[in-house]
Amino acid sequence: MKRIRALIRENASYILFFAFYTAAFVLFVQTLAFSLPLVLGVLLGVLAKPACAFLENRLHMSRCRAAILTGTGAFLLFLVGAGLLFYWLGRELVSFLSGSGYFEYEALAPAVRNAVEQGLAAIPAAAKRLPETLSSNLEAILPALNSLMQLLLSIPALFLLLALIPVSACVFLQLRGKLPRWAARWFGTQRVVRLRHAIHDLSRTSAGFALSYFLIYTVTFCESFIILNLLDMKYPLITAIIVTVSDIFPVLGPGTVLLPICVYQLLCGKFFHAAGLFIGWILLTVVRQIIEPRLVSKVTRTPALAMLFAVYCSLIAGNFWLIPYTGLFFFLFQLLKSAGILGTKTAGT
């Protein structure tokens, strides 16, 4: 019993971090429908922070005026970009739903179809269960799609959502100087200072950590979209979005999306498309390896086994949130350790 108590005392900071992080993540997920405009506004404010600082320091604008100008401008750009994106995405979704889907059985080469038919004839039970398995996996990956569509189809809720985003961004930009002082009152001055230094050390540009990763994933999306369009692939926008999302989560990467499509094109006898997708995957990987060290310092990634286990658990439990929970957990854990907040007895002094 004494050993257990001593072990708990020695790892008290890790236990508290796990408990608070889990509680905060669960609360965030449960209240996402209410906090979504605030979260989007804060993220927009973080991205617009360099522009706001430029207006204040170079053009000598007041903080309030600069916050309103940059917050509103960033929101308008976001609105235009999101409108065009949803317009193209809507067209592709209509085509996808009215068509035969991405993978067409009839498009496979005759030899491949014969092999598939022979295999299905040997295992008819598995063939009958295949559509149900794919359907259940799709529902597990997108569990919040129904509630999200209800939110978007509600005109008053959608209007208020669009109105609260720029307000949240402007308030964040105007109060950004006070946020460190408020955080210092809650968590202690030394902890906040070390955490800010750790975050600053991750970024090698004046734009900041959030803007750096925003640029990285924007480049990934643009590269994927251009490659898929050049190869005249079906649903390039939907595929590019999925590739970008897979790149956000550690371990998964664009290869988990592009390589299966490459194999499918190879089975269809389209060797040019298969070679183009494979070269595109290599290009995405190389460009990512070049630009990421220039924008962001080395960040400890989520262990491969932990992420793969999280993906497996999310599919079995039908809960997509297990994947971002795992990735964000290891990122924050390493960040707090680098800042000296976790694992040190003198962190609060």
Short mmCIF file of N, CA, C and O in Angstrom, two decimals, residues 289-348:
data_model
loop_
_atom_site.label_atom_id
_atom_site.label_comp_id
_atom_site.label_asym_id
_atom_site.label_seq_id
_atom_site.Cartn_x
_atom_site.Cartn_y
_atom_site.Cartn_z
N GLN A 289 8.25 17.04 -45.92
CA GLN A 289 9.52 16.92 -45.21
C GLN A 289 10.40 18.15 -45.39
O GLN A 289 11.26 18.44 -44.56
N ILE A 290 10.19 18.88 -46.49
CA ILE A 290 11.00 20.07 -46.75
C ILE A 290 10.46 21.29 -46.03
O ILE A 290 11.21 22.03 -45.37
N ILE A 291 9.14 21.51 -46.14
CA ILE A 291 8.59 22.76 -45.61
C ILE A 291 8.33 22.71 -44.11
O ILE A 291 8.41 23.73 -43.43
N GLU A 292 8.03 21.51 -43.57
CA GLU A 292 7.70 21.45 -42.14
C GLU A 292 8.88 21.85 -41.25
O GLU A 292 8.69 22.63 -40.31
N PRO A 293 10.11 21.36 -41.49
CA PRO A 293 11.21 21.81 -40.63
C PRO A 293 11.50 23.31 -40.75
O PRO A 293 12.02 23.90 -39.80
N ARG A 294 11.15 23.90 -41.88
CA ARG A 294 11.38 25.35 -42.03
C ARG A 294 10.34 26.18 -41.29
O ARG A 294 10.60 27.33 -40.96
N LEU A 295 9.16 25.62 -41.09
CA LEU A 295 8.09 26.36 -40.43
C LEU A 295 7.94 25.99 -38.97
O LEU A 295 7.70 26.84 -38.12
N VAL A 296 8.08 24.70 -38.66
CA VAL A 296 7.84 24.22 -37.31
C VAL A 296 9.01 23.36 -36.88
O VAL A 296 9.50 22.53 -37.66
N SER A 297 9.46 23.55 -35.65
CA SER A 297 10.53 22.72 -35.11
C SER A 297 10.01 21.31 -34.88
O SER A 297 8.82 21.02 -35.02
N LYS A 298 10.92 20.43 -34.49
CA LYS A 298 10.56 19.02 -34.30
C LYS A 298 9.54 18.88 -33.18
O LYS A 298 9.74 19.37 -32.09
N VAL A 299 8.45 18.21 -33.50
CA VAL A 299 7.40 17.95 -32.52
C VAL A 299 7.26 16.44 -32.36
O VAL A 299 7.21 15.71 -33.35
N THR A 300 7.21 15.99 -31.12
CA THR A 300 7.07 14.57 -30.88
C THR A 300 5.71 14.08 -31.37
O THR A 300 4.67 14.61 -30.98
N ARG A 301 5.73 13.10 -32.24
CA ARG A 301 4.50 12.57 -32.81
C ARG A 301 3.88 11.53 -31.89
O ARG A 301 4.53 10.98 -31.00
N THR A 302 2.60 11.28 -32.16
CA THR A 302 1.93 10.23 -31.43
C THR A 302 2.53 8.88 -31.80
O THR A 302 2.74 8.62 -32.98
N PRO A 303 2.83 8.02 -30.82
CA PRO A 303 3.36 6.69 -31.15
C PRO A 303 2.45 5.95 -32.12
O PRO A 303 1.22 6.02 -32.01
N ALA A 304 3.08 5.29 -33.08
CA ALA A 304 2.31 4.62 -34.14
C ALA A 304 1.34 3.60 -33.56
O ALA A 304 0.18 3.51 -33.98
N LEU A 305 1.80 2.82 -32.58
CA LEU A 305 0.94 1.79 -32.00
C LEU A 305 -0.27 2.41 -31.31
O LEU A 305 -1.39 1.90 -31.41
N ALA A 306 -0.06 3.53 -30.61
CA ALA A 306 -1.16 4.19 -29.91
C ALA A 306 -2.20 4.72 -30.89
O ALA A 306 -3.41 4.59 -30.67
N MET A 307 -1.73 5.34 -32.00
CA MET A 307 -2.67 5.88 -32.97
C MET A 307 -3.43 4.77 -33.69
O MET A 307 -4.65 4.86 -33.89
N LEU A 308 -2.73 3.70 -34.07
CA LEU A 308 -3.42 2.60 -34.74
C LEU A 308 -4.43 1.94 -33.81
O LEU A 308 -5.52 1.55 -34.23
N PHE A 309 -4.08 1.82 -32.52
CA PHE A 309 -5.02 1.26 -31.55
C PHE A 309 -6.22 2.19 -31.38
O PHE A 309 -7.36 1.72 -31.21
N ALA A 310 -5.98 3.51 -31.42
CA ALA A 310 -7.09 4.47 -31.30
C ALA A 310 -8.02 4.38 -32.50
O ALA A 310 -9.25 4.46 -32.35
N VAL A 311 -7.45 4.22 -33.69
CA VAL A 311 -8.28 4.05 -34.89
C VAL A 311 -9.13 2.78 -34.78
O VAL A 311 -10.32 2.77 -35.10
N TYR A 312 -8.50 1.70 -34.33
CA TYR A 312 -9.22 0.43 -34.16
C TYR A 312 -10.36 0.58 -33.14
O TYR A 312 -11.49 0.16 -33.39
N CYS A 313 -10.06 1.21 -32.00
CA CYS A 313 -11.09 1.39 -30.96
C CYS A 313 -12.22 2.29 -31.46
O CYS A 313 -13.39 2.07 -31.13
N SER A 314 -11.89 3.32 -32.24
CA SER A 314 -12.92 4.23 -32.75
C SER A 314 -13.86 3.50 -33.71
O SER A 314 -15.07 3.76 -33.72
N LEU A 315 -13.32 2.60 -34.52
CA LEU A 315 -14.16 1.84 -35.44
C LEU A 315 -15.03 0.83 -34.70
O LEU A 315 -16.20 0.63 -35.03
N ILE A 316 -14.46 0.19 -33.68
CA ILE A 316 -15.22 -0.79 -32.91
C ILE A 316 -16.31 -0.11 -32.08
O ILE A 316 -17.46 -0.56 -32.03
N ALA A 317 -15.94 1.00 -31.42
CA ALA A 317 -16.89 1.69 -30.54
C ALA A 317 -17.82 2.62 -31.30
O ALA A 317 -18.80 3.10 -30.73
N GLY A 318 -17.51 2.89 -32.58
CA GLY A 318 -18.33 3.83 -33.33
C GLY A 318 -18.19 5.25 -32.84
O GLY A 318 -19.15 6.03 -32.90
N ASN A 319 -17.02 5.61 -32.34
CA ASN A 319 -16.78 6.95 -31.80
C ASN A 319 -15.53 7.54 -32.45
O ASN A 319 -14.41 7.16 -32.12
N PHE A 320 -15.73 8.46 -33.38
CA PHE A 320 -14.62 9.07 -34.11
C PHE A 320 -13.72 9.90 -33.22
O PHE A 320 -12.52 10.08 -33.49
N TRP A 321 -14.26 10.42 -32.11
CA TRP A 321 -13.51 11.36 -31.27
C TRP A 321 -12.33 10.72 -30.56
O TRP A 321 -11.48 11.43 -30.03
N LEU A 322 -12.25 9.39 -30.54
CA LEU A 322 -11.09 8.74 -29.92
C LEU A 322 -9.80 9.05 -30.67
O LEU A 322 -8.72 9.07 -30.07
N ILE A 323 -9.89 9.29 -31.98
CA ILE A 323 -8.69 9.58 -32.77
C ILE A 323 -8.11 10.95 -32.43
O ILE A 323 -6.93 11.05 -32.07
N PRO A 324 -8.89 12.05 -32.50
CA PRO A 324 -8.30 13.34 -32.09
C PRO A 324 -7.95 13.40 -30.61
O PRO A 324 -7.01 14.10 -30.24
N TYR A 325 -8.69 12.66 -29.77
CA TYR A 325 -8.36 12.61 -28.34
C TYR A 325 -6.94 12.08 -28.15
O TYR A 325 -6.15 12.65 -27.39
N THR A 326 -6.60 11.01 -28.84
CA THR A 326 -5.28 10.41 -28.69
C THR A 326 -4.18 11.31 -29.23
O THR A 326 -3.15 11.53 -28.60
N GLY A 327 -4.40 11.86 -30.44
CA GLY A 327 -3.38 12.73 -31.03
C GLY A 327 -3.12 13.97 -30.21
O GLY A 327 -1.96 14.35 -29.98
N LEU A 328 -4.18 14.63 -29.74
CA LEU A 328 -4.03 15.85 -28.95
C LEU A 328 -3.43 15.55 -27.58
O LEU A 328 -2.67 16.36 -27.03
N PHE A 329 -3.74 14.37 -27.03
CA PHE A 329 -3.20 14.00 -25.72
C PHE A 329 -1.68 13.94 -25.76
O PHE A 329 -0.99 14.53 -24.90
N PHE A 330 -1.12 13.24 -26.73
CA PHE A 330 0.34 13.10 -26.79
C PHE A 330 1.02 14.42 -27.15
O PHE A 330 2.12 14.70 -26.68
N PHE A 331 0.35 15.24 -27.96
CA PHE A 331 0.93 16.55 -28.29
C PHE A 331 1.02 17.43 -27.05
O PHE A 331 2.07 18.03 -26.76
N LEU A 332 -0.07 17.55 -26.31
CA LEU A 332 -0.07 18.38 -25.10
C LEU A 332 0.85 17.81 -24.03
O LEU A 332 1.51 18.57 -23.30
N PHE A 333 0.89 16.49 -23.94
CA PHE A 333 1.75 15.85 -22.95
C PHE A 333 3.22 16.23 -23.19
O PHE A 333 3.93 16.62 -22.26
N GLN A 334 3.66 16.14 -24.44
CA GLN A 334 5.04 16.48 -24.76
C GLN A 334 5.29 17.98 -24.60
O GLN A 334 6.36 18.39 -24.16
N LEU A 335 4.31 18.80 -24.96
CA LEU A 335 4.46 20.25 -24.83
C LEU A 335 4.63 20.66 -23.37
O LEU A 335 5.50 21.47 -23.03
N LEU A 336 3.81 20.10 -22.49
CA LEU A 336 3.89 20.43 -21.07
C LEU A 336 5.17 19.89 -20.44
O LEU A 336 5.74 20.51 -19.53
N LYS A 337 5.64 18.74 -20.92
CA LYS A 337 6.91 18.23 -20.42
C LYS A 337 8.07 19.12 -20.87
O LYS A 337 9.00 19.38 -20.10
N SER A 338 8.03 19.59 -22.11
CA SER A 338 9.07 20.49 -22.60
C SER A 338 9.08 21.80 -21.85
O SER A 338 10.13 22.41 -21.66
N ALA A 339 7.90 22.24 -21.41
CA ALA A 339 7.80 23.48 -20.65
C ALA A 339 8.16 23.30 -19.19
O ALA A 339 8.21 24.28 -18.44
N GLY A 340 8.41 22.05 -18.75
CA GLY A 340 8.76 21.81 -17.36
C GLY A 340 7.60 21.85 -16.42
O GLY A 340 7.76 21.96 -15.21
N ILE A 341 6.38 21.74 -16.95
CA ILE A 341 5.17 21.78 -16.10
C ILE A 341 4.84 20.38 -15.59
O ILE A 341 4.38 20.21 -14.46
N LEU A 342 5.06 19.36 -16.41
CA LEU A 342 4.84 17.98 -16.01
C LEU A 342 6.16 17.31 -15.68
O LEU A 342 7.16 17.53 -16.34
N GLY A 343 6.13 16.50 -14.63
CA GLY A 343 7.29 15.70 -14.29
C GLY A 343 8.34 16.40 -13.47
O GLY A 343 9.42 15.87 -13.26
N THR A 344 8.05 17.63 -13.01
CA THR A 344 9.00 18.34 -12.17
C THR A 344 8.29 18.83 -10.92
O THR A 344 7.19 19.38 -10.99
N LYS A 345 8.92 18.66 -9.79
CA LYS A 345 8.31 19.07 -8.52
C LYS A 345 8.36 20.58 -8.33
O LYS A 345 7.62 21.13 -7.55
N THR A 346 9.24 21.24 -9.08
CA THR A 346 9.41 22.68 -8.90
C THR A 346 8.73 23.46 -10.00
O THR A 346 9.07 24.59 -10.30
N ALA A 347 7.74 22.83 -10.68
CA ALA A 347 7.12 23.49 -11.80
C ALA A 347 6.36 24.73 -11.42
O ALA A 347 6.25 25.67 -12.15
N GLY A 348 5.86 24.78 -10.21
CA GLY A 348 5.05 25.92 -9.82
C GLY A 348 5.82 27.00 -9.13
O GLY A 348 5.26 28.01 -8.74
#
